[in-house]
PDB file of C-alpha atoms and ligand atoms in Angstrom:
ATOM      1  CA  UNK A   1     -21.251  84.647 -51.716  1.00 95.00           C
ATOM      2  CA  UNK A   2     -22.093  82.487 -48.615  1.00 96.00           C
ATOM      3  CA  UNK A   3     -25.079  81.070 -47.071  1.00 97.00           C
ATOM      4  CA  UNK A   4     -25.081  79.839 -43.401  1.00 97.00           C
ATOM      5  CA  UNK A   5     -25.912  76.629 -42.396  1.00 96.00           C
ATOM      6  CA  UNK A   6     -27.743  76.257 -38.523  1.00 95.00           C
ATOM      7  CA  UNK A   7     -25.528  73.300 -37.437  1.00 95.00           C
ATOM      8  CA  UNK A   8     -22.142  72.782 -36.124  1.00 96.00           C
ATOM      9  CA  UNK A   9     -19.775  70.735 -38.506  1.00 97.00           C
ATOM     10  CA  UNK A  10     -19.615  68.383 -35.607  1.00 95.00           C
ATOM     11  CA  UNK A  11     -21.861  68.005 -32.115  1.00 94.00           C
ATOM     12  CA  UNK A  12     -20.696  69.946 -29.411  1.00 95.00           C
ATOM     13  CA  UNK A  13     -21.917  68.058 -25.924  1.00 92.00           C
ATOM     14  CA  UNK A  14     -20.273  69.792 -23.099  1.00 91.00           C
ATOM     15  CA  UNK A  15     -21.772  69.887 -19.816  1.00 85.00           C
ATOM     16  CA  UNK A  16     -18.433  70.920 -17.259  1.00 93.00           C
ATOM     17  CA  UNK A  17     -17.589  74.534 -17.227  1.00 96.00           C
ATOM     18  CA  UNK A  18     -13.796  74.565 -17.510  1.00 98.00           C
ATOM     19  CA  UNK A  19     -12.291  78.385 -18.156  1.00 98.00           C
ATOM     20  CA  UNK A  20      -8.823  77.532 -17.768  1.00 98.00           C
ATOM     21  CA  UNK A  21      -9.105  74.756 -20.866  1.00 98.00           C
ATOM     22  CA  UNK A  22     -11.324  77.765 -22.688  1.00 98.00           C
ATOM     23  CA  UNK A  23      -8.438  80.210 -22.017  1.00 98.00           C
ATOM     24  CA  UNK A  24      -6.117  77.532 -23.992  1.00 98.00           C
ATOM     25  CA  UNK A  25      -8.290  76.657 -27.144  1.00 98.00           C
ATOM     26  CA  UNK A  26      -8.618  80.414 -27.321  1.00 98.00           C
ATOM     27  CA  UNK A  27      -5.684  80.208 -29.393  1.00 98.00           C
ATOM     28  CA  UNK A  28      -7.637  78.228 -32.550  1.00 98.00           C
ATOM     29  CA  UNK A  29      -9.976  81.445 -32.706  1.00 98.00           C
ATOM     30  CA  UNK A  30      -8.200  84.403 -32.793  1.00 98.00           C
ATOM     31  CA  UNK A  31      -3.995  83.152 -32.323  1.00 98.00           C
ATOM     32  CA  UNK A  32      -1.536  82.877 -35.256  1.00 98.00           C
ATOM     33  CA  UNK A  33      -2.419  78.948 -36.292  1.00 98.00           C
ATOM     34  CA  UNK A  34      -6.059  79.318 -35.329  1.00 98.00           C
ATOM     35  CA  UNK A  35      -9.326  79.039 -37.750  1.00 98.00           C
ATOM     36  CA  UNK A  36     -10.246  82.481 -38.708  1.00 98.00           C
ATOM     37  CA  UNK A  37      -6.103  82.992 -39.654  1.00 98.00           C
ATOM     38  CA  UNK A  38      -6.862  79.867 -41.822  1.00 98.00           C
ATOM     39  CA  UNK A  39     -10.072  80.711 -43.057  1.00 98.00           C
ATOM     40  CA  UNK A  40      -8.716  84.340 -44.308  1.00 98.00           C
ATOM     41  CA  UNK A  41      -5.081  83.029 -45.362  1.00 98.00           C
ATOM     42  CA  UNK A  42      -7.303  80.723 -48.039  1.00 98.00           C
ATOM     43  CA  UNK A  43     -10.386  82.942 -49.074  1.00 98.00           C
ATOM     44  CA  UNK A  44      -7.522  85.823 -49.385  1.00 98.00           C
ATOM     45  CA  UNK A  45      -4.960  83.768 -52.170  1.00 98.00           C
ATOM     46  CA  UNK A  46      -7.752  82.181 -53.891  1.00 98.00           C
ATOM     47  CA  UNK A  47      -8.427  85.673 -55.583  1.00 97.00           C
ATOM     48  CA  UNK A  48      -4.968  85.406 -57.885  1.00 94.00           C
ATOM     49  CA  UNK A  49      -4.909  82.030 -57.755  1.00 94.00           C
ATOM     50  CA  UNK A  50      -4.210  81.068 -61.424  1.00 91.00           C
ATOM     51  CA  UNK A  51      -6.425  77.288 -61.644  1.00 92.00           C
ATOM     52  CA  UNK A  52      -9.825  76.476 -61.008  1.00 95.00           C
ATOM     53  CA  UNK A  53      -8.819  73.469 -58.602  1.00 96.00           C
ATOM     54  CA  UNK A  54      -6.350  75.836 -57.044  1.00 96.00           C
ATOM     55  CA  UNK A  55      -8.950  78.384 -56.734  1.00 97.00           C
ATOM     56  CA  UNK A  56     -11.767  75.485 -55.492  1.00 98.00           C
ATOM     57  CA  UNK A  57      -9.717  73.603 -53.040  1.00 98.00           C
ATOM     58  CA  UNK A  58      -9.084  77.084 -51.391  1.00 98.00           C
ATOM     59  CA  UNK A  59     -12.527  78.346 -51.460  1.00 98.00           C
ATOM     60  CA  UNK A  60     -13.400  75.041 -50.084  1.00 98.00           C
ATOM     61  CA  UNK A  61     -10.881  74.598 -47.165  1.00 98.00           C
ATOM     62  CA  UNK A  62     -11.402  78.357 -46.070  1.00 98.00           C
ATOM     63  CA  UNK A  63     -15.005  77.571 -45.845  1.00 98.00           C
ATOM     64  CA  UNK A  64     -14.895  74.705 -43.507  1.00 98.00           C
ATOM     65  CA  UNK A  65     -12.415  76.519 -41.418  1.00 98.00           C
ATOM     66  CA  UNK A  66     -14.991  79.491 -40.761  1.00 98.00           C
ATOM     67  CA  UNK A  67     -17.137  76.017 -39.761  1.00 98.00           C
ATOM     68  CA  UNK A  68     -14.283  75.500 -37.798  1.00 98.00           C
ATOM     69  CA  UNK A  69     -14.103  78.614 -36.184  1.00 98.00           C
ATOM     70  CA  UNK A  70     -17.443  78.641 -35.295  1.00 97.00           C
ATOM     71  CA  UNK A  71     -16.878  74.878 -33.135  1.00 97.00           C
ATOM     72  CA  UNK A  72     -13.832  76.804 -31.628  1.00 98.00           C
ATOM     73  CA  UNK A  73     -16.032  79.577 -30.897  1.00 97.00           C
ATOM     74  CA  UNK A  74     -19.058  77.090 -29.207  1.00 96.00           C
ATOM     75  CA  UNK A  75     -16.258  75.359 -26.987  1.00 97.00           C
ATOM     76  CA  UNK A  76     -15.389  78.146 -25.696  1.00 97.00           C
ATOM     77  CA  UNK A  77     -18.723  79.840 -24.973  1.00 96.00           C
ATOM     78  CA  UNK A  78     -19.598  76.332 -23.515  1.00 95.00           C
ATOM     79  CA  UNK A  79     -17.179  75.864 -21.244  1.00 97.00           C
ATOM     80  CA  UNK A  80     -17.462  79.356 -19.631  1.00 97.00           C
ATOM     81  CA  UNK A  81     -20.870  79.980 -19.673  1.00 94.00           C
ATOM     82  CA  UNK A  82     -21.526  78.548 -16.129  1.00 94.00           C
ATOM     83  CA  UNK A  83     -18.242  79.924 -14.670  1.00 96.00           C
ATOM     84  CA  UNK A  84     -18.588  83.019 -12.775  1.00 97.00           C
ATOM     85  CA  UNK A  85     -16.155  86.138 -13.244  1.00 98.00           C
ATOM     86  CA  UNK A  86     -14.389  85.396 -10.519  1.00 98.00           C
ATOM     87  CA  UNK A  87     -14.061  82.039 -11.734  1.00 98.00           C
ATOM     88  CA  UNK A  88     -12.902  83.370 -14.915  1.00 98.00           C
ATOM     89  CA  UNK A  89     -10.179  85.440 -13.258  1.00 98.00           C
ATOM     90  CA  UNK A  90      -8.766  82.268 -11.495  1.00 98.00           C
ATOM     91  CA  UNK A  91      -8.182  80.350 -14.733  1.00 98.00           C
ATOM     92  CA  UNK A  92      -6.758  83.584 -15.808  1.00 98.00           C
ATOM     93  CA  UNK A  93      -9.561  85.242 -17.682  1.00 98.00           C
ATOM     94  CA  UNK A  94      -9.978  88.152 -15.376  1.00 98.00           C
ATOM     95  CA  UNK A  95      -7.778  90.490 -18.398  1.00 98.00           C
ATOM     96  CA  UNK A  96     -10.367  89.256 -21.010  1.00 98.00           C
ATOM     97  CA  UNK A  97     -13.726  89.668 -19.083  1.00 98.00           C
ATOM     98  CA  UNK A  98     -12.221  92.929 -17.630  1.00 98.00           C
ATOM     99  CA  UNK A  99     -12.410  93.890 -22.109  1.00 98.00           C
ATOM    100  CA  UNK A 100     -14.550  91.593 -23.180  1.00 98.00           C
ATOM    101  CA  UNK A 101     -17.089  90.161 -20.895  1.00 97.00           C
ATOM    102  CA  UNK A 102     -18.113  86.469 -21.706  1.00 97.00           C
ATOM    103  CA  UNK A 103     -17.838  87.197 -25.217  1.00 96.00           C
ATOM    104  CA  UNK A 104     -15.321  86.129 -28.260  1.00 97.00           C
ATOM    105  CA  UNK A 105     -12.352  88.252 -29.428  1.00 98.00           C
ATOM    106  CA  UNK A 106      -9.854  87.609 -31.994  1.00 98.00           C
ATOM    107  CA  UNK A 107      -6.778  86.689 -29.655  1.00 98.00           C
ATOM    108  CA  UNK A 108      -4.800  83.884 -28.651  1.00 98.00           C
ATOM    109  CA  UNK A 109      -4.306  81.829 -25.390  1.00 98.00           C
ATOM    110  CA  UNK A 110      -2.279  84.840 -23.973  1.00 97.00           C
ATOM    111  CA  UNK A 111      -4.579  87.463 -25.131  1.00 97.00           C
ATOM    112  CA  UNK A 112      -2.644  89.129 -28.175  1.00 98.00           C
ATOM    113  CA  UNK A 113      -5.165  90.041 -30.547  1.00 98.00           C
ATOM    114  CA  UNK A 114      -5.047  88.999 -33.964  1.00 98.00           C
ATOM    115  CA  UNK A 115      -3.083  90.873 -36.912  1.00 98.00           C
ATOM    116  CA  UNK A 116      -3.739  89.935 -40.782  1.00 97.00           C
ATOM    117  CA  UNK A 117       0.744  89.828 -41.028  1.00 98.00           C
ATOM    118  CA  UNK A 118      -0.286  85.917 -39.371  1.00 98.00           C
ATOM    119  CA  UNK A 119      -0.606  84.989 -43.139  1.00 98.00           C
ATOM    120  CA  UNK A 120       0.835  85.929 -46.436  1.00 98.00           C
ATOM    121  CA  UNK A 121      -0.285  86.446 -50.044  1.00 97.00           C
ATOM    122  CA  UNK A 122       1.142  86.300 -53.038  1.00 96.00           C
ATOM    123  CA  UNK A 123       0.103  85.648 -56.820  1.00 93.00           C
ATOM    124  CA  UNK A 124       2.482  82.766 -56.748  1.00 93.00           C
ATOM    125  CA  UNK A 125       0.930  79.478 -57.080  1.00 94.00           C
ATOM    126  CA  UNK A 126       3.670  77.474 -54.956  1.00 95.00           C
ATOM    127  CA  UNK A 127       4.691  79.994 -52.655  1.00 95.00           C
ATOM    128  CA  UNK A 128       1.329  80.432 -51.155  1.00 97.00           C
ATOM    129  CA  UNK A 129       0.742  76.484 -51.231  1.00 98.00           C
ATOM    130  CA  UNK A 130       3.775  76.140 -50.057  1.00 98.00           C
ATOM    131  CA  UNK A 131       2.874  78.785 -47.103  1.00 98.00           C
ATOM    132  CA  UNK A 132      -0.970  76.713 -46.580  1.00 98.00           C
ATOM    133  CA  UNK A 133       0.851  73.359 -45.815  1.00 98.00           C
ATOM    134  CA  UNK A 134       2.874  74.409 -43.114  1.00 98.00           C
ATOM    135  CA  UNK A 135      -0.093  76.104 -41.622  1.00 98.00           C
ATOM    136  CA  UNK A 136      -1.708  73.061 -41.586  1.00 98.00           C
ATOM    137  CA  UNK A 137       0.881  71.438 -39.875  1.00 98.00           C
ATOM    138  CA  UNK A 138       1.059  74.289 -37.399  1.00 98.00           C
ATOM    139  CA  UNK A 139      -2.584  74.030 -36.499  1.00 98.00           C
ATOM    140  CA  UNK A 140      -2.156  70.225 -36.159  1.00 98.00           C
ATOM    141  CA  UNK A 141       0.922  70.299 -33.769  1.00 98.00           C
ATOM    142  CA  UNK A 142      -1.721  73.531 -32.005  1.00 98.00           C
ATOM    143  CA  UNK A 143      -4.339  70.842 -31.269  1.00 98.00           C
ATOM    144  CA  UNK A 144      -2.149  68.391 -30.373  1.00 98.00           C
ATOM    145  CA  UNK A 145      -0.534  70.517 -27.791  1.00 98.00           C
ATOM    146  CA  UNK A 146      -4.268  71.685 -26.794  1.00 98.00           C
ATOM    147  CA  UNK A 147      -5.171  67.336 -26.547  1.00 98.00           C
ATOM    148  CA  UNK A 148      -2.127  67.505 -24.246  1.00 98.00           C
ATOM    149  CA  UNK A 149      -3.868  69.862 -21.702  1.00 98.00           C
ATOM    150  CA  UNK A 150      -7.400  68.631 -21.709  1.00 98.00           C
ATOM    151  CA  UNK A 151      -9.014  67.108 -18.801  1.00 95.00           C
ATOM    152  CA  UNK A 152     -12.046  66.718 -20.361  1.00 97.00           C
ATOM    153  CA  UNK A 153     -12.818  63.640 -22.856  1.00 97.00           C
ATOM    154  CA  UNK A 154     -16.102  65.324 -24.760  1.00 97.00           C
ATOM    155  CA  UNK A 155     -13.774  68.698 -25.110  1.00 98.00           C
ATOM    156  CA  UNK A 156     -10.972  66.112 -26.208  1.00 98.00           C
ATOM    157  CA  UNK A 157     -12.918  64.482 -28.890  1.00 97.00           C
ATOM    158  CA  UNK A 158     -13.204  67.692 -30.782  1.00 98.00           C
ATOM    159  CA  UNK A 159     -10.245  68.410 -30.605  1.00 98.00           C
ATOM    160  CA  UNK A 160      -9.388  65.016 -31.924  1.00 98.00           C
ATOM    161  CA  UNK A 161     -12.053  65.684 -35.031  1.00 98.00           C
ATOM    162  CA  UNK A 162     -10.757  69.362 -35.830  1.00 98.00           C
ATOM    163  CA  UNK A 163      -6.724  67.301 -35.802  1.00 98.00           C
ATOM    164  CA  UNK A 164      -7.460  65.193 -38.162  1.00 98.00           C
ATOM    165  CA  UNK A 165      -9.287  68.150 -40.355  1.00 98.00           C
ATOM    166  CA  UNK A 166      -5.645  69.789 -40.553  1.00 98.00           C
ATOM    167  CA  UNK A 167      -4.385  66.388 -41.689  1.00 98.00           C
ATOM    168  CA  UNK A 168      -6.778  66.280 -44.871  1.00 98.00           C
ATOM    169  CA  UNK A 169      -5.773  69.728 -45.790  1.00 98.00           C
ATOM    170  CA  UNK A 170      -2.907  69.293 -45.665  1.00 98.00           C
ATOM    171  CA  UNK A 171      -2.856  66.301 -47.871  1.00 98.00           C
ATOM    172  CA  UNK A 172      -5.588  68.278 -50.289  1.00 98.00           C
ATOM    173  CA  UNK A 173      -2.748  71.452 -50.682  1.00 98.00           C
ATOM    174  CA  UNK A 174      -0.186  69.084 -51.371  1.00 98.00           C
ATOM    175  CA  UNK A 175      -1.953  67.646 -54.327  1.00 98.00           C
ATOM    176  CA  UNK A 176      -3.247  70.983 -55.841  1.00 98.00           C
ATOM    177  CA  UNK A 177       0.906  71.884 -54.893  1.00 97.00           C
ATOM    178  CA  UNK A 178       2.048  69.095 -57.750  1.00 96.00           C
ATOM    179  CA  UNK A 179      -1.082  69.869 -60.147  1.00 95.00           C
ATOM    180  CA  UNK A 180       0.163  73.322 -59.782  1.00 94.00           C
ATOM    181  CA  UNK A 181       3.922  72.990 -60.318  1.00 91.00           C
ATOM    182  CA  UNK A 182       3.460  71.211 -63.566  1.00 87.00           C
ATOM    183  CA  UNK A 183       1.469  73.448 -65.197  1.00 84.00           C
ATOM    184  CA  UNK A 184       1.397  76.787 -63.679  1.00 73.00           C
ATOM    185  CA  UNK A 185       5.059  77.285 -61.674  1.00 66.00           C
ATOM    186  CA  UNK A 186       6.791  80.652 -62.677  1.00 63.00           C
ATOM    187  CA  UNK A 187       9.459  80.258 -64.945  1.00 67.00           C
ATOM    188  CA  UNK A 188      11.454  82.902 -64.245  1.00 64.00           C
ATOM    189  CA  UNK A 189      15.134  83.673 -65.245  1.00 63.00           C
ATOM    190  CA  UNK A 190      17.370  84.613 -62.339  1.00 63.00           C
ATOM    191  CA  UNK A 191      20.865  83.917 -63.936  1.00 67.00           C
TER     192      UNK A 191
ATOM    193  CA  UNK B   1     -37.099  56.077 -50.940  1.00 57.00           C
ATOM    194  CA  UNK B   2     -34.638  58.924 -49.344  1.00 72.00           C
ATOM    195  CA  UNK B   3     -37.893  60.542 -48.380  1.00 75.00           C
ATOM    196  CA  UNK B   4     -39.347  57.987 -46.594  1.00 76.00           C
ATOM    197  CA  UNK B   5     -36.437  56.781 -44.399  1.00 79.00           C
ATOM    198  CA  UNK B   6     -36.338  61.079 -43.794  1.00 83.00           C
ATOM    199  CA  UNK B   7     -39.862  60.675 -42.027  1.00 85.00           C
ATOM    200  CA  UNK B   8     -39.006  58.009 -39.739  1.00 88.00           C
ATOM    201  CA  UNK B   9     -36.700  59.463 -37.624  1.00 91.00           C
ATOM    202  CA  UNK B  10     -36.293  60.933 -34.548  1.00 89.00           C
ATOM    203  CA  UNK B  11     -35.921  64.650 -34.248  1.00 88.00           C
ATOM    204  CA  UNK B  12     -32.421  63.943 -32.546  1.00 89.00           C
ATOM    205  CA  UNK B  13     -31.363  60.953 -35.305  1.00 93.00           C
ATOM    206  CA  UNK B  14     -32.221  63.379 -37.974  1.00 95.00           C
ATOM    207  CA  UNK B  15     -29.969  65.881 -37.181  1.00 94.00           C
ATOM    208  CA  UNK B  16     -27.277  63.928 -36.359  1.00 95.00           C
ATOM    209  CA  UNK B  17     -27.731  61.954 -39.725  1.00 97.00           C
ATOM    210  CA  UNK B  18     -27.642  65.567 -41.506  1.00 97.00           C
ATOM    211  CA  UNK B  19     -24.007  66.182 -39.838  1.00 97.00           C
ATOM    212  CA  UNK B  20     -22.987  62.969 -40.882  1.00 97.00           C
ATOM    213  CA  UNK B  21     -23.838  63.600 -44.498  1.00 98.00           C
ATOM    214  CA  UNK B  22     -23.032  66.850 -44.703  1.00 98.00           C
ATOM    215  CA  UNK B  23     -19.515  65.925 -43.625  1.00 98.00           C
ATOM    216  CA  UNK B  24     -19.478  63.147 -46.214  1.00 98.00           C
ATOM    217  CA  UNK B  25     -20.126  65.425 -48.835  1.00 98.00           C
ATOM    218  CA  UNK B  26     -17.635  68.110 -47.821  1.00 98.00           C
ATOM    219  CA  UNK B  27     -14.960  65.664 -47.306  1.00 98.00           C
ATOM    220  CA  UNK B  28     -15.862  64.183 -50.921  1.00 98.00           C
ATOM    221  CA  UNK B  29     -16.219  67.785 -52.685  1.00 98.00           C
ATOM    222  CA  UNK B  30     -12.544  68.377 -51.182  1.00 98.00           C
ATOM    223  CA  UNK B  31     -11.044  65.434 -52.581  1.00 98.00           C
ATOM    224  CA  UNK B  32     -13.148  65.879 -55.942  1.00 98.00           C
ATOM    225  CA  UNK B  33     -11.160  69.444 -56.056  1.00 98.00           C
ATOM    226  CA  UNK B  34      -7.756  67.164 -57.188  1.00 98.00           C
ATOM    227  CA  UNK B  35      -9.173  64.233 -58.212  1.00 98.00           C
ATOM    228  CA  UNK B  36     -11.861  65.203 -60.729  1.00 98.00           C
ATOM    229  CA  UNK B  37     -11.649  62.470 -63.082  1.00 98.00           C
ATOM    230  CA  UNK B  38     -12.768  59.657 -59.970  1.00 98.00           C
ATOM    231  CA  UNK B  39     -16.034  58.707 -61.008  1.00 98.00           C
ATOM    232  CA  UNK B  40     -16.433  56.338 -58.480  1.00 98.00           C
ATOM    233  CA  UNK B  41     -16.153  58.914 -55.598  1.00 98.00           C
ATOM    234  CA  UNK B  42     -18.377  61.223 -57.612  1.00 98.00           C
ATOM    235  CA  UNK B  43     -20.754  59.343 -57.902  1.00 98.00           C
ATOM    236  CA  UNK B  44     -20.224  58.887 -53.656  1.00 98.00           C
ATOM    237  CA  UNK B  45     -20.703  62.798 -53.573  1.00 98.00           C
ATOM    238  CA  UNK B  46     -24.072  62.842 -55.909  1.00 98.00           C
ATOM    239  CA  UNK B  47     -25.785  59.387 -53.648  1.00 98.00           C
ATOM    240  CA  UNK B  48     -25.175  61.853 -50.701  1.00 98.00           C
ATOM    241  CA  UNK B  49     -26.000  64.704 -51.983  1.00 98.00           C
ATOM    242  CA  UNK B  50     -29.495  63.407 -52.797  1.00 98.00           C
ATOM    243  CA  UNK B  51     -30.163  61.518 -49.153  1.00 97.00           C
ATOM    244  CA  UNK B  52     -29.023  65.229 -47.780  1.00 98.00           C
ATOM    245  CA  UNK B  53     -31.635  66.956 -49.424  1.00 97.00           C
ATOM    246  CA  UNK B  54     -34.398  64.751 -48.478  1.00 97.00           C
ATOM    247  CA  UNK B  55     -33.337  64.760 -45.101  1.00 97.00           C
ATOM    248  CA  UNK B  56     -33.264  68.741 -45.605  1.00 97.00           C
ATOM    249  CA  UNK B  57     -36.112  68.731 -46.662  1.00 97.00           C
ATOM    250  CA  UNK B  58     -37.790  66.709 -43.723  1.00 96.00           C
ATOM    251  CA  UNK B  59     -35.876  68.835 -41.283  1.00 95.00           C
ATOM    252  CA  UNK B  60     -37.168  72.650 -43.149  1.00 96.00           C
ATOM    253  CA  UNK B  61     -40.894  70.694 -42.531  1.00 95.00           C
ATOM    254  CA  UNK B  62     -40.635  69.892 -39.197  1.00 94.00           C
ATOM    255  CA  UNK B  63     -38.583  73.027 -37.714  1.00 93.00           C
ATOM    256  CA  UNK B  64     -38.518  75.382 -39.898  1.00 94.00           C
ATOM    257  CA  UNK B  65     -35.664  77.227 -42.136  1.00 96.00           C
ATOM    258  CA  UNK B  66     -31.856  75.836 -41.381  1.00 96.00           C
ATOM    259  CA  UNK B  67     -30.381  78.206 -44.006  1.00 97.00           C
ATOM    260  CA  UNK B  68     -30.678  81.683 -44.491  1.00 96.00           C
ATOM    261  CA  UNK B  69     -30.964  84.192 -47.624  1.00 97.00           C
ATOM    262  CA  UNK B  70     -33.707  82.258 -49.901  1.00 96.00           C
ATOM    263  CA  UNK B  71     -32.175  78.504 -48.932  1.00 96.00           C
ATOM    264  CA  UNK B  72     -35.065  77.445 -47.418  1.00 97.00           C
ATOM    265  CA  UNK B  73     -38.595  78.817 -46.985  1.00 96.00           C
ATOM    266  CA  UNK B  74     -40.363  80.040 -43.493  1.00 96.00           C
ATOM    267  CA  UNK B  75     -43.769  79.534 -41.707  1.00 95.00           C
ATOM    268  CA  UNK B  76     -45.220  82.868 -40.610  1.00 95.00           C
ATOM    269  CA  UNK B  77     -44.269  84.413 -37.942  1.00 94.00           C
ATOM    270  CA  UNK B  78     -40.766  84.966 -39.858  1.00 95.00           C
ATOM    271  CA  UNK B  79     -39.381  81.748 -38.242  1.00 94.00           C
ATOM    272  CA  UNK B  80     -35.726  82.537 -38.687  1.00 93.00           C
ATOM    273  CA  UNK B  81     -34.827  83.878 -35.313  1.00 90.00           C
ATOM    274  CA  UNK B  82     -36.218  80.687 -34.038  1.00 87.00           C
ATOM    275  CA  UNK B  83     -34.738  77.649 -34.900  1.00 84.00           C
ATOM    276  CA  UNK B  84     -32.088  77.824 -32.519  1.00 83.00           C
ATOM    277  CA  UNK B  85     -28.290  78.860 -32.938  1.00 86.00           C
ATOM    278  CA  UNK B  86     -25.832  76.400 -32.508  1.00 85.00           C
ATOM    279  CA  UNK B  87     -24.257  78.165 -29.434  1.00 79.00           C
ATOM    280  CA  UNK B  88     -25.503  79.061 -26.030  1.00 74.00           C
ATOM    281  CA  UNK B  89     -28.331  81.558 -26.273  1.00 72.00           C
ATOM    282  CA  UNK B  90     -27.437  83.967 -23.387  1.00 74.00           C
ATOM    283  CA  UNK B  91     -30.837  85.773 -23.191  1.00 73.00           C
ATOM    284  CA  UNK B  92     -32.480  82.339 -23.792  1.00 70.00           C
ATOM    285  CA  UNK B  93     -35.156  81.833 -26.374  1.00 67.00           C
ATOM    286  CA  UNK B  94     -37.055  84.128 -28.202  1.00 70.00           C
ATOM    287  CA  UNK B  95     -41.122  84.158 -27.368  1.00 66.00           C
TER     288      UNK B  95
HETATM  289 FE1  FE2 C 201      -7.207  73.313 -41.816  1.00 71.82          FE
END
């Protein structure tokens, strides 16, 4: 089970409205590389994952990256709460406070909602490693492209922070990858 | 000891201090998932572990519960739906 924690990962101090740099990190909430696809790609494999380290080190990850989507989530609220609707339809909002008000919903910067075929799941150890790597590396080329675009250096810094998060993972997958393909790799006959 | 230094900060330094630990920990749990035989970074994980639940502690005293479902105890009135949420609180805070 989970119990919730009252505190952000990291400190969130943003004090400029900005709905056109919200409409952009959108993307790391509800888009195809964003948090909660994370979160659920890991807490999804870890049920057939065959090792306890394979089964931890998902657990794990997919927990910070609800933490994650939660700072995602607080970045955005923050830099909209102060904009007004019109304001919001300028940056190109209008579509998602038309549905949604000044609330979160699971879509990305251009306001496709989220779908669960974002990730994949199989009972193979490497595949789905494998799969969790380059996810990392897409949500680290996402928030580089999202550094790219800010014009705001206390948005940019968490950006910088949740970066370097996919960076670690990645790193952490590749090591339970070479635990796992010692021990645990399907030996199957093809030929 | 971890007690002591707990009471002698600032509301503001004690949070902060919390996120910094906290972080320490989770970034030494995930690198304790494949490396479990590094008893020098375990042993990192358990020294933090102990100066975050002091700290915890200290913060539960002063504010209130900062986890939910039987983490941490409350004052009465249920004090909960007090502490505040991380996030902006549209309707603004509860009486
Ligand atoms: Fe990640």
């Amino acid at each position: 089970m989970w119990v919730y924690v009252k505190q952000l990962e990291v400190p969130i101090e943003i004090t400029r409205p900005n709905p056109a740099l919200a409409k952009v990190i959108m993307t790391q909430f509800g888009g195809p590389d964003g948090e909660f696809t994370a979160a659920w790609r890991y807490l999804t494999q870890s049920f057939a994952m065959p090792t306890g380290r394979g089964k931890a080190i998902l657990t794990d990850i997919g927990t910070e990256e609800l933490a994650h989507m939660e700072m995602v989530g607080t970045l955005v609220q923050k830099l909209i709460q102060d904009a007004s609707p019109r304001d919001l339809e300028r940056a190109g909002l209008g579509g998602h406070y038309a549905q949604h008000g000044y609330n979160m919903f699971l879509e990305d910067a251009n306001g496709v909602p989220w779908t669960s075929t974002y990730f994949q799941s199989f009972d193979d150890p490497v595949t789905c490693l494998h799969e969790d790597m380059a996810a990392e590396q897409k949500a680290r080329t996402t928030y580089e492209d999202l550094l790219d675009l800010s014009d705001d250096g206390r948005v940019s810094r968490v950006l910088a922070f949740l970066r370097q998060r996919e960076v670690t993972h990645f790193q952490r997958f590749g090591e339970t990858l070479d635990y796992v393909q010692e021990r645990y790799a399907r030996r199957r006959t093809v030929f | 000891m971890d007690e002591m230094k707990a009471k002698g900060l600032s509301p503001d330094e004690l949070t902060l201090r919390m996120q910094q630990l906290r972080f320490a920990a989770l970034e030494t749990n995930l690198y304790l998932d494949t490396h479990p035989d590094d008893r020098q970074a375990l042993e990192d994980y358990n020294r933090v572990v102990r100066e975050l639940m002091a700290l915890h502690q200290e913060w539960v005293r002063r504010h209130g519960p900062l986890m939910n479902h039987g983490e941490d105890p409350s004052a009465y009135p249920w004090q909960w739906t007090r502490t505040p949420f991380p996030w902006p609180l549209w309707g603004g805070p509860d009486p």
